[in-house]
Each structure stands twice: as structure tokens, then as C-alpha cells.
Amino acid sequence: MRKVDIFTLEIIQNSLTAIADEMFAAIIKTAMSPIIYEVLDMGTGITDAHGEIASSGSGAPGFIAVLDKAVKRILAQHAQPGDIEPGDVFITNDPHSGGGVTHLNDVILAMPVFANGKLIGWTANIAHWNDVGGTVPGSLSTNATDIFQEGLRLTCVKLISKGKPIRSVMQILRANTRLPDFMEGDLWAGIAAVRGGATRIIELANKYGTDLFLEAVADFMSLGEKVSLRALDDAPRGRFSAEEPQDDGQLLRVTVEITDAGMIVDLRDNPAQSAGPHNLSRDGTVVAAQMAFKAVTDPRAATNGGTFRPLTVLTNPGTMFDARSPAAEGFYFENLIRAHDLILRCLAPHLSDRLPAGNFASICGTFISGVHPDTGRAFTLVEPEIGGWGAENGRDGNSAVYSGMHGETYNCPAEICEARYGLYVDRMSLNDEPGGHGQYRGGRGVHVEYRVRADKTLLTCGYTRSKVPPWGLEGGADGSLNYIEVVRKSGECERYSMVSALPLNRDDVIRIRTASGGGYGNPAARTRAAVVDDVRNGYLNADLAKEIYGVSV
């Protein structure tokens, strides 16, 4: 194999990044649902012909890490000659047999890319669809006991053959959602993105030659591995273990071993898979470990299949981190973030120069559905919430940002929420509940209040860290908690962290509070000026400033 000159290599690598970003832009400009075009709960990427990530676009890192696994599953299930042809598009979402990794709402579209008759890569995207059937609007039920109750399962199905949509598959999709117009709009946005990306890759391969293009991709993979190993050079060697009690009383455990050859994450000693919807597939656990590995090594460097070659993940089939069919996985995301956070907690005391204290560590999935009183149209609000991140040595934690799984995503603006959903947004502010104090304070969570505008509205939510707060580091205080309060029109107040299809009526208020991150260092070491700024900026109220820091403002 001849060596690719560095200039051509850089051009091809950067071109792939630009193509993935163009795919991302195509989706957000054409999708129907705010969860996609406002929140950006989606991701785009390009893989090589074997399904290894070659370039990742913008969006949720935890989603982008799914795409390679889905493409590999498609390749395995369509291995006969003629199964995969130019112009085809595949659709999948099943975490047990379709490479979906997450839950049924997260739908993946993947398109093979051929140049000169040879398969040279895949374009792919994943996005959260508002509704894919199941027992409740939004398809997520905290009461689900198997995946059949959570909606339509798609296992690497061919959606478009040689450029032409397969009508029967399209009909099945429309018939299995409560929001067919939104589904169809989001579907075609994803199709447009993979088609556009494929066209750009073919242009790139034709410009530089297919062989040179493939050599450049392979070289980029090797570089990813070298960057990861180099970042581990000065990490401590040894075996580190941690365990943490959870909101439901279970104890989670992890052992991480760092060697000259890489990192081994062992999650085998954990509880059996749940009878409810809080399970995680093995591929999902690998995603969580990959995210933690990236944080420990070089979070700013480009990511590709080679990046994770030094990582080994050990799981035990039938456990919550390696659930087997027909386990329900609607609220998989809380176990995903539990695994990610547990690995970071295990390593943070040994890598405090790289890792912060604990963050709010929950997707805080909030789902509100009903009929819009102005239009008579059914709606489903799907909203992961923002919260506080942990402090680190020399720096306060970030306030009101998404979890590490989400990356470059945003909360839905109040104006969009009120226009599209049957709700008023009465409040959006930082959460000033006590927690996360330290020499450097944890970032603040948020306090959001939705006022219901119509009877027969339903609330579903799935929050963790509602009892066990984010952890402090080096003497910093633990953070606060994630939870929802429903304030009835009568004034009665109810508190929830997990609930399914809770009936709400007009003028009931849904009050969301997300946690502050953990603090870093002894609170007594925080400067007076920093405390005064906290009060002025709404991070802390004056009473707490005096009680915790002894500062009058």
C-alpha cells in the first residue's frame, strides 16, 4: 500500500467531516419535529465499507457512536450477493437484533455508497421520532415489561431499493405512529441527508481515485488509535474499582484497568436485567464506555473507528448492562448514563487533572402529550432536560447544559414550545436549590414550569439522581437532585421521578428541577468575590451565601 501524502490525507479527512456536517444541516432544515430541528436530538456520520466510523458530524455523541454498530448489523443481515445495491436505504431501530442500541424511538437510516461498482462506505443518521406506536403516546412507558409494548420494531429493513421507496414498508411506518405527518416529514429529512452525503462521497472518491480515498480512510483510523494510546501514556497504571447505590436501592459496580495496551472496563458484576424498561443492550454499554474513554483520553481530537481500538468492554449477558430480548428498553438512556457516570466516578480521583466532579447525570426525559386547544391537533412534547455539570480544579462547572451523551444539543425555546404544544411556559430559570458548593462550585440545573392548557393531557417522565445526588470531588459538596413536581389547580403538590401517562388537566403546572453538579474542593476556600458574583448572577441566593460561605450580600 503506497503512503498517502499528508496534504491529500488532510483534505480527504476534512472533506468527510464537512460532508457529515452537511448531512446534519440537511436534516435540521427539513425535519418536522422540534425534538430534531430545535433540540437536535440526532446525529450523522460516515462509516467505511465495513461499518467503522470514518467521520462523525454534529449532534449527540452518544447517538453518533450508535451508527457504526447499526451498519455492521445491516451488513451481517444482508450478506448475500444483491442484498445491498446502489440507491438502497435501510432503516433500523431495534436494540436486540437491529443494531439500534438505544430504544425504538431512535430510528437509524443508512445508505451504502458505491464508487466504480465498489462499496466504499456508508452514510447514516439517527434521530428521535416522536411516536412509534406502543402502549402510550410518545411510545415510552415506565410500566412496559417487554419491548413489544414499546412500539414498532425495525430490524435492518430495506426501505428504498435502487432509489425507489418500497411502498409496503412506508405503509407499515405510517400505520404504526400516532403522528404520521411528523413521522413522514422526519423520515424524508433523514433520507435526503444520507442521499446528499452519498453524492458528496462519490464526488470525493472520483476526484482523488477510489484506491487513494480508501487508503486515506484507513490511515485516519490508524491515527485515531495512535492518538488514544498517546493520551494514555501519562495516565496511572493499575486496576481501579468503584460502586455506587442507585435511586432504586441497587448497587452498581465497575472495575477499570489501565495498561500500556489500553483500557479495560469491566461491568460484569451488576444486577440482572430489569422487568421494566430500564435495560441497556451490550452495544449501548459499549457506547457509554466509549464516551468515558474519549473523555479520559483526548476529547478534542477527531473520533473514528481507530479511536476505540485500545478499549475493551466486559459485560455479562442477562444483566442490566447486557440485556437480552425481549427486555424493554424505552428508558435505556438512564442506564447508559449510569454506566458512563460510574466509569468517570471510578477514575476521577486518579485523574482529577482531567475529570470533574459528578454532573446531573440524567437525560431527565420529559414527555407531555395531548390535544392542542387552538388547533385540535395531537401533540407530543419530547424534551430531554438541561442541568448542571461538576466543578473541576480551577473552574466552576457549566450551568444548564445537556448530559455528556447529548453534546451539541439545545433545549426547545419557550416560543416554539408554546406554539407547537398545548402548554404555556411560565418559567425558565436556573435552579437555586442548595448543592454543589466548593472552592469551585458545580454548575446549576434549571427550574422550568409548564402550565397545561387542556384537560386529558398526559405526563411521562424518567429521571435518575432523584435520591442519590451528583458526587463532589476533593472535599466539594454533592449536588442537588433531579425531579418533577405536579402542582394541581387545587394547590396539591405531587413529586415524581418515574411516571407513565399521568393524567393532567387545565391549569395544572409541571414543575421541573434539574440538579446542580458536584463541587470541587473545600467550600471554605472559595473567594468572597466569587460568592458575590454567584448571588448576582442567580446561581445562589443570599441566605445560602451566608449559611454556607459566611458571606453577606
Coordinates of C-alpha atoms in Angstrom, one line a residue:
M1 CA 0.0 0.0 0.0
R2 CA 1.5 3.3 -1.0
K3 CA 1.7 6.1 1.5
V4 CA -0.8 9.0 1.2
D5 CA 0.9 12.4 1.3
I6 CA -0.1 14.4 4.4
F7 CA -1.8 17.2 2.4
T8 CA -4.1 14.9 0.5
L9 CA -4.8 13.0 3.7
E10 CA -5.9 16.2 5.5
I11 CA -8.1 17.3 2.5
I12 CA -9.9 14.0 2.4
Q13 CA -10.4 13.8 6.2
N14 CA -11.7 17.3 6.4
S15 CA -13.9 16.7 3.4
L16 CA -15.5 13.8 5.2
T17 CA -16.1 16.0 8.2
A18 CA -17.7 18.6 6.0
I19 CA -19.9 16.0 4.3
A20 CA -21.2 14.7 7.7
D21 CA -21.9 18.3 8.8
E22 CA -23.8 18.9 5.6
M23 CA -25.9 15.9 6.2
F24 CA -26.7 17.3 9.7
A25 CA -27.7 20.6 8.2
A26 CA -30.0 18.9 5.7
I27 CA -31.9 17.2 8.5
I28 CA -32.4 20.2 10.7
K29 CA -33.6 22.4 7.8
T30 CA -36.2 19.8 6.7
A31 CA -37.4 17.8 9.7
M32 CA -40.9 18.3 11.1
S33 CA -40.3 17.7 14.8
P34 CA -38.8 20.3 17.2
I35 CA -37.0 17.5 19.1
I36 CA -34.9 17.2 15.9
Y37 CA -34.7 20.7 14.4
E38 CA -34.6 22.7 17.7
V39 CA -33.2 20.2 20.3
L40 CA -31.0 18.5 17.7
D41 CA -31.6 15.1 19.3
M42 CA -29.9 13.3 16.4
G43 CA -26.6 12.6 14.8
T44 CA -24.9 12.0 11.5
G45 CA -21.9 10.0 10.4
I46 CA -20.0 8.2 7.7
T47 CA -18.5 4.7 8.0
D48 CA -16.1 2.8 5.9
A49 CA -17.3 -0.2 3.9
H50 CA -17.0 -2.4 7.0
G51 CA -19.1 -0.2 9.3
E52 CA -16.2 1.5 11.2
I53 CA -16.8 5.2 11.9
A54 CA -14.8 7.2 9.4
S55 CA -16.2 10.7 10.3
S56 CA -18.8 12.0 12.7
G57 CA -21.0 15.0 12.2
S58 CA -22.5 17.3 14.7
G59 CA -25.2 16.3 17.2
A60 CA -25.4 13.9 20.1
P61 CA -22.1 12.0 20.5
G62 CA -24.0 9.1 22.2
F63 CA -26.0 8.8 19.0
I64 CA -23.2 9.1 16.6
A65 CA -21.5 6.2 18.4
V66 CA -24.5 4.0 17.5
L67 CA -24.2 4.3 13.8
D68 CA -21.2 2.0 13.2
K69 CA -22.9 -0.7 15.2
A70 CA -26.1 -0.4 13.1
V71 CA -24.2 -0.5 9.8
K72 CA -22.3 -3.7 11.0
R73 CA -25.7 -5.3 11.8
I74 CA -27.1 -4.4 8.4
L75 CA -24.1 -5.9 6.7
A76 CA -24.4 -9.1 8.7
Q77 CA -28.1 -9.5 7.9
H78 CA -27.7 -8.7 4.2
A79 CA -24.7 -10.7 3.3
Q80 CA -25.9 -12.4 0.1
P81 CA -25.0 -11.0 -3.4
G82 CA -27.5 -8.4 -4.5
D83 CA -28.7 -7.7 -0.9
I84 CA -27.0 -4.3 -0.9
E85 CA -27.1 -2.3 -4.1
P86 CA -26.6 1.3 -5.2
G87 CA -29.5 3.5 -4.3
D88 CA -30.6 1.3 -1.3
V89 CA -31.6 2.9 2.0
F90 CA -32.0 0.7 5.2
I91 CA -34.0 1.5 8.3
T92 CA -33.5 0.0 11.8
N93 CA -34.2 0.8 15.4
D94 CA -34.3 -2.5 17.4
P95 CA -31.7 -2.7 20.2
H96 CA -31.9 -6.5 20.3
S97 CA -31.4 -7.5 16.7
G98 CA -31.3 -4.4 14.6
G99 CA -28.2 -2.6 15.8
G100 CA -30.3 0.2 17.2
V101 CA -28.5 0.1 20.6
T102 CA -30.9 2.6 22.2
H103 CA -34.7 2.4 22.1
L104 CA -37.4 2.1 19.4
N105 CA -37.9 5.9 19.1
D106 CA -34.4 6.4 17.8
V107 CA -34.5 5.5 14.2
I108 CA -31.4 4.9 12.0
L109 CA -31.2 5.4 8.3
A110 CA -28.2 4.1 6.4
M111 CA -27.2 4.2 2.8
P112 CA -24.4 2.2 1.1
V113 CA -22.0 4.3 -1.1
F114 CA -20.6 2.8 -4.2
A115 CA -17.9 4.2 -6.5
N116 CA -16.9 2.4 -9.7
G117 CA -19.0 -0.5 -8.7
K118 CA -17.3 -1.0 -5.3
L119 CA -18.8 -0.4 -1.8
I120 CA -16.6 2.2 -0.3
G121 CA -18.6 3.4 2.7
W122 CA -22.0 4.2 4.3
T123 CA -23.8 7.4 5.2
A124 CA -26.0 7.2 8.2
N125 CA -28.1 9.2 10.6
I126 CA -30.2 8.7 13.7
A127 CA -33.0 10.8 15.1
H128 CA -35.6 10.5 17.9
W129 CA -39.1 10.1 16.4
N130 CA -41.9 11.4 18.5
D131 CA -44.0 8.3 18.3
V132 CA -43.5 4.7 17.0
G133 CA -46.7 3.1 18.5
G134 CA -46.7 1.2 21.7
T135 CA -49.0 1.5 24.7
V136 CA -48.7 5.2 25.4
P137 CA -48.3 8.4 23.3
G138 CA -44.6 9.0 22.8
S139 CA -44.1 5.2 22.9
L140 CA -42.3 5.4 26.3
S141 CA -44.0 3.8 29.3
T142 CA -42.4 3.3 32.7
N143 CA -44.7 0.3 33.0
A144 CA -43.5 -1.6 30.0
T145 CA -42.4 -5.2 30.7
D146 CA -41.2 -6.2 27.3
I147 CA -40.1 -4.4 24.1
F148 CA -43.3 -5.4 22.3
Q149 CA -45.2 -2.8 24.4
E150 CA -42.8 0.0 23.2
G151 CA -43.7 0.2 19.6
L152 CA -42.7 -0.9 16.1
R153 CA -39.5 -2.9 15.8
L154 CA -37.4 -2.4 12.6
T155 CA -34.6 -4.9 12.2
C156 CA -32.4 -3.7 9.3
V157 CA -35.2 -3.4 6.9
K158 CA -34.7 -2.2 3.3
L159 CA -36.7 1.0 3.0
I160 CA -35.6 2.1 -0.5
S161 CA -34.5 -0.3 -3.2
K162 CA -32.3 1.0 -6.1
G163 CA -33.6 4.5 -5.4
K164 CA -37.3 3.6 -5.3
P165 CA -39.3 3.6 -2.0
I166 CA -40.8 0.3 -1.0
R167 CA -44.5 1.1 -0.7
S168 CA -45.4 -1.6 1.8
V169 CA -42.7 -0.6 4.2
M170 CA -43.8 3.1 4.0
Q171 CA -47.4 2.0 4.7
I172 CA -46.3 0.0 7.8
L173 CA -44.5 3.0 9.1
R174 CA -47.5 5.4 8.7
A175 CA -49.8 2.8 10.3
N176 CA -47.7 2.5 13.4
T177 CA -47.5 6.0 14.7
R178 CA -50.0 8.4 16.3
L179 CA -48.3 11.3 14.4
P180 CA -48.0 10.1 10.8
D181 CA -47.4 13.6 9.3
F182 CA -44.5 14.2 11.7
M183 CA -43.1 10.8 11.1
E184 CA -43.1 11.1 7.4
G185 CA -41.5 14.6 7.4
D186 CA -38.8 13.4 9.7
L187 CA -38.3 10.2 7.6
W188 CA -37.7 12.1 4.4
A189 CA -35.4 14.6 6.1
G190 CA -33.2 11.6 7.1
I191 CA -33.4 10.1 3.6
A192 CA -32.4 13.4 2.0
A193 CA -29.4 13.6 4.3
V194 CA -28.0 10.1 3.5
R195 CA -28.6 10.6 -0.2
G196 CA -26.8 14.0 -0.2
G197 CA -23.9 12.6 1.8
A198 CA -23.5 9.7 -0.6
T199 CA -23.4 12.0 -3.6
R200 CA -20.6 14.0 -1.9
I201 CA -18.6 11.0 -1.1
I202 CA -18.8 9.7 -4.6
E203 CA -17.6 13.0 -5.9
L204 CA -14.7 12.9 -3.4
A205 CA -13.7 9.4 -4.4
N206 CA -13.9 10.2 -8.1
K207 CA -11.8 13.3 -7.6
Y208 CA -8.9 11.5 -5.8
G209 CA -9.4 8.0 -7.0
T210 CA -11.2 5.2 -5.1
D211 CA -8.0 3.5 -4.0
L212 CA -6.5 6.7 -2.7
F213 CA -9.7 7.5 -0.9
L214 CA -9.8 4.1 0.8
E215 CA -6.1 4.4 1.8
A216 CA -6.8 7.8 3.4
V217 CA -9.7 6.4 5.4
A218 CA -7.5 3.5 6.6
D219 CA -4.7 5.9 7.6
F220 CA -7.2 8.1 9.5
M221 CA -8.3 5.0 11.5
S222 CA -4.6 4.3 12.4
L223 CA -4.1 7.8 13.5
G224 CA -7.2 7.6 15.8
E225 CA -5.6 4.6 17.6
K226 CA -2.3 6.3 18.0
V227 CA -3.9 9.5 19.5
S228 CA -5.7 7.4 22.1
L229 CA -2.7 5.4 23.1
R230 CA -0.6 8.6 23.3
A231 CA -3.2 10.2 25.6
L232 CA -2.9 7.2 27.9
D233 CA 0.9 7.5 28.2
D234 CA 0.8 9.6 31.4
A235 CA -2.4 8.0 32.9
P236 CA -1.8 5.9 36.1
R237 CA -1.5 2.2 35.5
G238 CA -3.5 -0.3 37.6
R239 CA -6.9 -1.6 38.5
F240 CA -9.5 0.8 40.0
S241 CA -12.9 -0.1 41.3
A242 CA -16.0 1.8 42.4
E243 CA -19.5 1.1 43.5
E244 CA -22.5 3.4 43.9
P245 CA -26.0 2.9 45.3
Q246 CA -28.8 4.0 43.0
D247 CA -32.2 5.6 43.5
D248 CA -33.9 2.2 43.4
G249 CA -31.6 0.7 46.0
Q250 CA -29.5 -1.4 43.7
L251 CA -25.7 -1.2 43.9
L252 CA -23.7 -0.7 40.6
R253 CA -20.1 -1.7 40.3
V254 CA -17.3 -1.2 37.8
T255 CA -13.6 -2.1 37.6
V256 CA -11.3 -0.2 35.2
E257 CA -7.9 -1.3 34.4
I258 CA -5.4 0.9 32.5
T259 CA -2.4 -0.8 30.9
D260 CA 0.2 0.0 28.3
A261 CA -2.1 -1.6 25.7
G262 CA -5.2 0.4 26.6
M263 CA -8.2 0.3 28.9
I264 CA -10.4 -2.5 30.1
V265 CA -13.9 -1.6 31.5
D266 CA -15.4 -4.5 33.5
L267 CA -19.2 -4.2 34.2
R268 CA -19.9 -7.9 34.7
D269 CA -20.7 -7.7 38.4
N270 CA -24.0 -5.9 38.2
P271 CA -27.7 -6.7 38.8
A272 CA -29.9 -8.8 36.4
Q273 CA -31.8 -7.1 33.7
S274 CA -34.9 -5.4 34.8
A275 CA -38.5 -6.5 34.4
G276 CA -39.2 -2.9 33.5
P277 CA -38.0 -0.6 30.7
H278 CA -34.7 0.5 32.2
N279 CA -32.4 -2.0 30.4
L280 CA -29.4 -1.4 28.2
S281 CA -28.1 -3.6 25.4
R282 CA -24.4 -4.6 25.3
D283 CA -23.8 -2.2 22.4
G284 CA -25.4 0.6 24.4
T285 CA -22.9 -0.2 27.2
V286 CA -20.1 -0.1 24.8
V287 CA -21.3 3.4 23.7
A288 CA -21.2 4.5 27.4
A289 CA -17.7 3.2 27.8
Q290 CA -16.5 4.8 24.6
M291 CA -17.8 8.1 25.7
A292 CA -16.0 7.8 29.0
F293 CA -12.8 6.6 27.3
K294 CA -12.9 9.6 25.0
A295 CA -13.2 12.0 28.0
V296 CA -10.2 10.4 29.6
T297 CA -8.0 10.4 26.5
D298 CA -8.4 13.3 24.1
P299 CA -11.9 14.7 23.9
R300 CA -10.9 17.4 21.4
A301 CA -9.4 15.1 18.8
A302 CA -11.4 13.8 15.9
T303 CA -13.1 10.4 16.5
N304 CA -13.2 7.4 14.3
G305 CA -13.2 3.6 14.5
G306 CA -9.5 3.5 15.4
T307 CA -10.0 5.8 18.4
F308 CA -11.6 2.9 20.4
R309 CA -9.3 0.1 19.4
P310 CA -7.5 0.3 22.8
L311 CA -10.8 -0.1 24.7
T312 CA -12.2 -3.5 25.9
V313 CA -15.6 -3.7 27.5
L314 CA -16.7 -6.7 29.5
T315 CA -20.4 -7.4 30.3
N316 CA -22.4 -10.4 31.5
P317 CA -25.4 -11.5 29.3
G318 CA -28.7 -11.1 31.1
T319 CA -27.6 -8.2 33.3
M320 CA -28.8 -4.6 33.1
F321 CA -25.8 -3.7 31.0
D322 CA -26.2 -6.6 28.6
A323 CA -30.0 -7.1 28.4
R324 CA -31.4 -9.8 26.2
S325 CA -34.6 -10.0 24.2
P326 CA -37.5 -9.3 24.9
A327 CA -36.3 -6.9 27.6
A328 CA -38.0 -3.5 27.5
E329 CA -35.5 -0.6 26.7
G330 CA -37.6 2.5 26.5
F331 CA -35.7 4.3 29.3
Y332 CA -32.4 2.8 28.3
F333 CA -30.8 6.2 28.5
E334 CA -30.8 6.3 32.2
N335 CA -28.7 3.1 32.4
L336 CA -26.5 4.4 29.6
I337 CA -25.7 7.5 31.6
R338 CA -25.4 5.4 34.8
A339 CA -22.7 3.3 33.2
H340 CA -20.9 6.4 31.8
D341 CA -21.0 8.3 35.1
L342 CA -19.9 5.2 37.1
I343 CA -16.8 4.8 34.9
L344 CA -16.0 8.5 35.3
R345 CA -16.6 8.4 39.1
C346 CA -14.2 5.4 39.3
L347 CA -11.4 7.3 37.5
A348 CA -11.9 10.9 38.7
P349 CA -10.0 10.5 42.0
H350 CA -7.0 9.2 40.0
L351 CA -7.3 11.7 37.1
S352 CA -8.5 14.8 38.8
D353 CA -6.5 16.9 36.3
R354 CA -8.7 15.6 33.5
L355 CA -12.1 14.8 35.1
P356 CA -14.5 17.0 37.0
A357 CA -16.9 16.1 39.9
G358 CA -20.2 14.4 39.1
N359 CA -22.8 16.1 36.9
F360 CA -26.6 15.9 37.0
A361 CA -26.1 12.6 35.0
S362 CA -29.7 12.0 33.8
I363 CA -31.3 12.5 30.5
C364 CA -34.4 13.7 32.5
G365 CA -36.7 12.6 29.7
T366 CA -39.9 14.5 29.8
F367 CA -42.9 13.6 27.6
I368 CA -46.1 15.6 27.5
S369 CA -48.9 14.7 25.1
G370 CA -52.4 15.8 24.4
V371 CA -54.5 17.8 22.0
H372 CA -53.6 21.4 21.2
P373 CA -56.5 23.6 22.3
D374 CA -56.0 26.0 19.5
T375 CA -55.6 23.6 16.5
G376 CA -57.3 20.4 17.7
R377 CA -54.1 18.6 16.6
A378 CA -52.5 15.9 18.7
F379 CA -49.0 16.8 20.0
T380 CA -46.2 15.1 21.9
L381 CA -43.5 17.2 23.6
V382 CA -40.3 15.2 23.9
E383 CA -37.8 17.1 26.0
P384 CA -34.5 15.9 27.5
E385 CA -33.6 18.5 30.1
I386 CA -30.5 20.5 30.8
G387 CA -28.7 20.5 34.1
G388 CA -25.5 21.3 36.0
W389 CA -22.1 19.9 35.4
G390 CA -19.5 19.2 38.1
A391 CA -16.7 21.6 39.0
E392 CA -13.1 20.9 38.4
N393 CA -9.8 22.1 39.7
G394 CA -9.6 25.8 38.8
R395 CA -13.0 26.1 37.2
D396 CA -16.7 26.2 38.2
G397 CA -19.0 23.7 36.5
N398 CA -21.1 24.6 33.5
S399 CA -24.8 25.5 34.2
A400 CA -27.8 24.5 32.2
V401 CA -26.2 22.2 29.6
Y402 CA -27.1 18.7 28.4
S403 CA -25.5 15.5 29.7
G404 CA -22.4 14.1 28.1
M405 CA -24.5 11.8 25.9
H406 CA -26.1 14.8 24.1
G407 CA -23.2 17.0 23.2
E408 CA -24.1 19.8 20.8
T409 CA -27.9 19.9 21.5
Y410 CA -30.2 22.5 22.9
N411 CA -33.3 23.0 24.9
C412 CA -36.5 23.8 23.0
P413 CA -37.2 27.6 23.1
A414 CA -40.3 28.7 25.1
E415 CA -41.7 30.4 22.0
I416 CA -41.5 27.1 19.9
C417 CA -42.9 25.1 22.8
E418 CA -45.9 27.3 23.2
A419 CA -46.6 27.4 19.5
R420 CA -46.3 23.7 18.8
Y421 CA -47.6 22.2 22.1
G422 CA -50.7 22.8 24.2
L423 CA -48.7 24.4 27.0
Y424 CA -47.7 27.7 28.5
V425 CA -44.1 28.1 29.7
D426 CA -44.5 30.1 32.9
R427 CA -40.9 29.9 34.0
M428 CA -37.4 29.1 32.7
S429 CA -34.6 29.9 35.2
L430 CA -31.6 28.5 37.0
N431 CA -32.4 26.2 39.9
D432 CA -31.1 27.9 43.1
E433 CA -31.7 24.9 45.4
P434 CA -28.6 24.2 47.6
G435 CA -25.9 21.8 46.4
G436 CA -22.6 21.6 44.6
H437 CA -20.8 24.0 46.9
G438 CA -17.0 24.1 46.9
Q439 CA -13.9 26.1 46.3
Y440 CA -15.2 25.7 42.7
R441 CA -19.0 25.3 42.6
G442 CA -20.9 22.8 40.5
G443 CA -23.0 24.3 37.6
R444 CA -26.7 25.0 38.3
G445 CA -29.6 23.0 36.9
V446 CA -32.8 24.6 35.7
H447 CA -36.3 25.3 37.1
V448 CA -38.9 25.1 34.3
E449 CA -42.7 25.3 34.7
Y450 CA -45.2 24.2 32.1
R451 CA -48.8 25.2 32.6
V452 CA -51.3 22.7 31.0
R453 CA -53.9 24.3 28.7
A454 CA -56.3 21.4 28.1
D455 CA -57.8 18.5 30.0
K456 CA -56.7 14.9 29.3
T457 CA -53.1 15.9 28.9
L458 CA -50.6 13.1 29.9
L459 CA -47.2 13.3 31.5
T460 CA -44.5 10.6 31.3
C461 CA -41.0 11.1 32.8
G462 CA -37.9 9.2 33.5
Y463 CA -35.4 10.9 35.9
T464 CA -32.5 9.4 37.9
R465 CA -30.3 11.1 40.5
S466 CA -33.6 11.9 42.2
K467 CA -32.4 10.4 45.5
V468 CA -28.6 9.9 45.1
P469 CA -27.1 13.3 44.2
P470 CA -24.1 14.1 41.9
W471 CA -20.8 13.4 43.7
G472 CA -18.4 16.1 44.9
L473 CA -14.6 15.8 44.4
E474 CA -11.7 16.7 46.7
G475 CA -13.9 17.9 49.5
G476 CA -16.6 19.6 47.4
A477 CA -20.2 19.1 48.3
D478 CA -22.6 16.8 46.5
G479 CA -25.0 18.4 44.0
S480 CA -28.8 18.7 44.3
L481 CA -31.5 16.3 42.8
N482 CA -33.5 15.8 39.6
Y483 CA -37.3 15.6 40.0
I484 CA -40.7 16.8 38.8
E485 CA -43.5 18.3 40.9
V486 CA -47.0 18.4 39.6
V487 CA -48.9 21.3 41.2
R488 CA -52.6 20.7 40.7
K489 CA -55.0 23.6 40.1
S490 CA -56.3 22.9 43.7
G491 CA -52.7 23.6 45.1
E492 CA -52.0 20.0 45.9
C493 CA -48.3 19.1 45.0
E494 CA -47.1 15.7 43.9
R495 CA -43.4 14.7 43.3
Y496 CA -42.2 12.3 40.6
S497 CA -39.1 10.9 39.0
M498 CA -40.6 8.0 37.1
V499 CA -44.2 8.1 36.0
S500 CA -46.2 7.0 32.9
A501 CA -49.2 8.6 31.3
L502 CA -50.1 10.7 34.4
P503 CA -53.4 12.5 33.7
L504 CA -53.3 16.3 33.8
N505 CA -56.0 18.9 33.5
R506 CA -56.2 22.5 32.5
D507 CA -54.1 24.8 34.8
D508 CA -52.1 22.0 36.4
V509 CA -48.4 23.0 36.5
I510 CA -45.5 20.7 35.7
R511 CA -42.5 22.0 37.7
I512 CA -39.1 20.6 36.6
R513 CA -36.0 20.9 38.7
T514 CA -32.7 19.5 37.5
A515 CA -29.6 19.0 39.6
S516 CA -26.6 21.1 40.2
G517 CA -23.2 19.4 39.6
G518 CA -20.9 18.4 42.4
G519 CA -18.4 20.9 43.9
Y520 CA -14.6 20.7 43.8
G521 CA -12.5 21.5 46.8
N522 CA -13.4 22.8 50.3
P523 CA -16.1 25.5 50.2
A524 CA -14.2 27.5 52.8
A525 CA -11.6 28.2 50.1
R526 CA -14.0 29.9 47.8
T527 CA -13.3 33.6 47.4
R528 CA -15.7 36.3 48.6
A529 CA -15.8 37.9 45.2
A530 CA -16.8 34.6 43.6
V531 CA -19.7 34.1 46.1
V532 CA -20.9 37.7 45.5
D533 CA -20.9 37.0 41.7
D534 CA -22.8 33.8 42.3
V535 CA -25.6 35.7 44.1
R536 CA -25.7 38.5 41.5
N537 CA -25.9 36.0 38.6
G538 CA -28.6 33.9 40.2
Y539 CA -26.5 30.8 40.9
L540 CA -27.0 31.2 44.7
N541 CA -29.5 33.0 46.9
A542 CA -28.3 35.4 49.6
D543 CA -29.4 33.2 52.5
L544 CA -27.4 30.3 51.3
A545 CA -24.4 32.5 50.6
K546 CA -24.3 33.5 54.3
E547 CA -25.1 30.0 55.6
I548 CA -22.5 28.1 53.5
Y549 CA -19.8 30.5 52.8
G550 CA -20.3 33.1 55.6
V551 CA -20.6 35.9 53.0
S552 CA -23.3 38.6 53.4
V553 CA -24.5 40.0 50.1

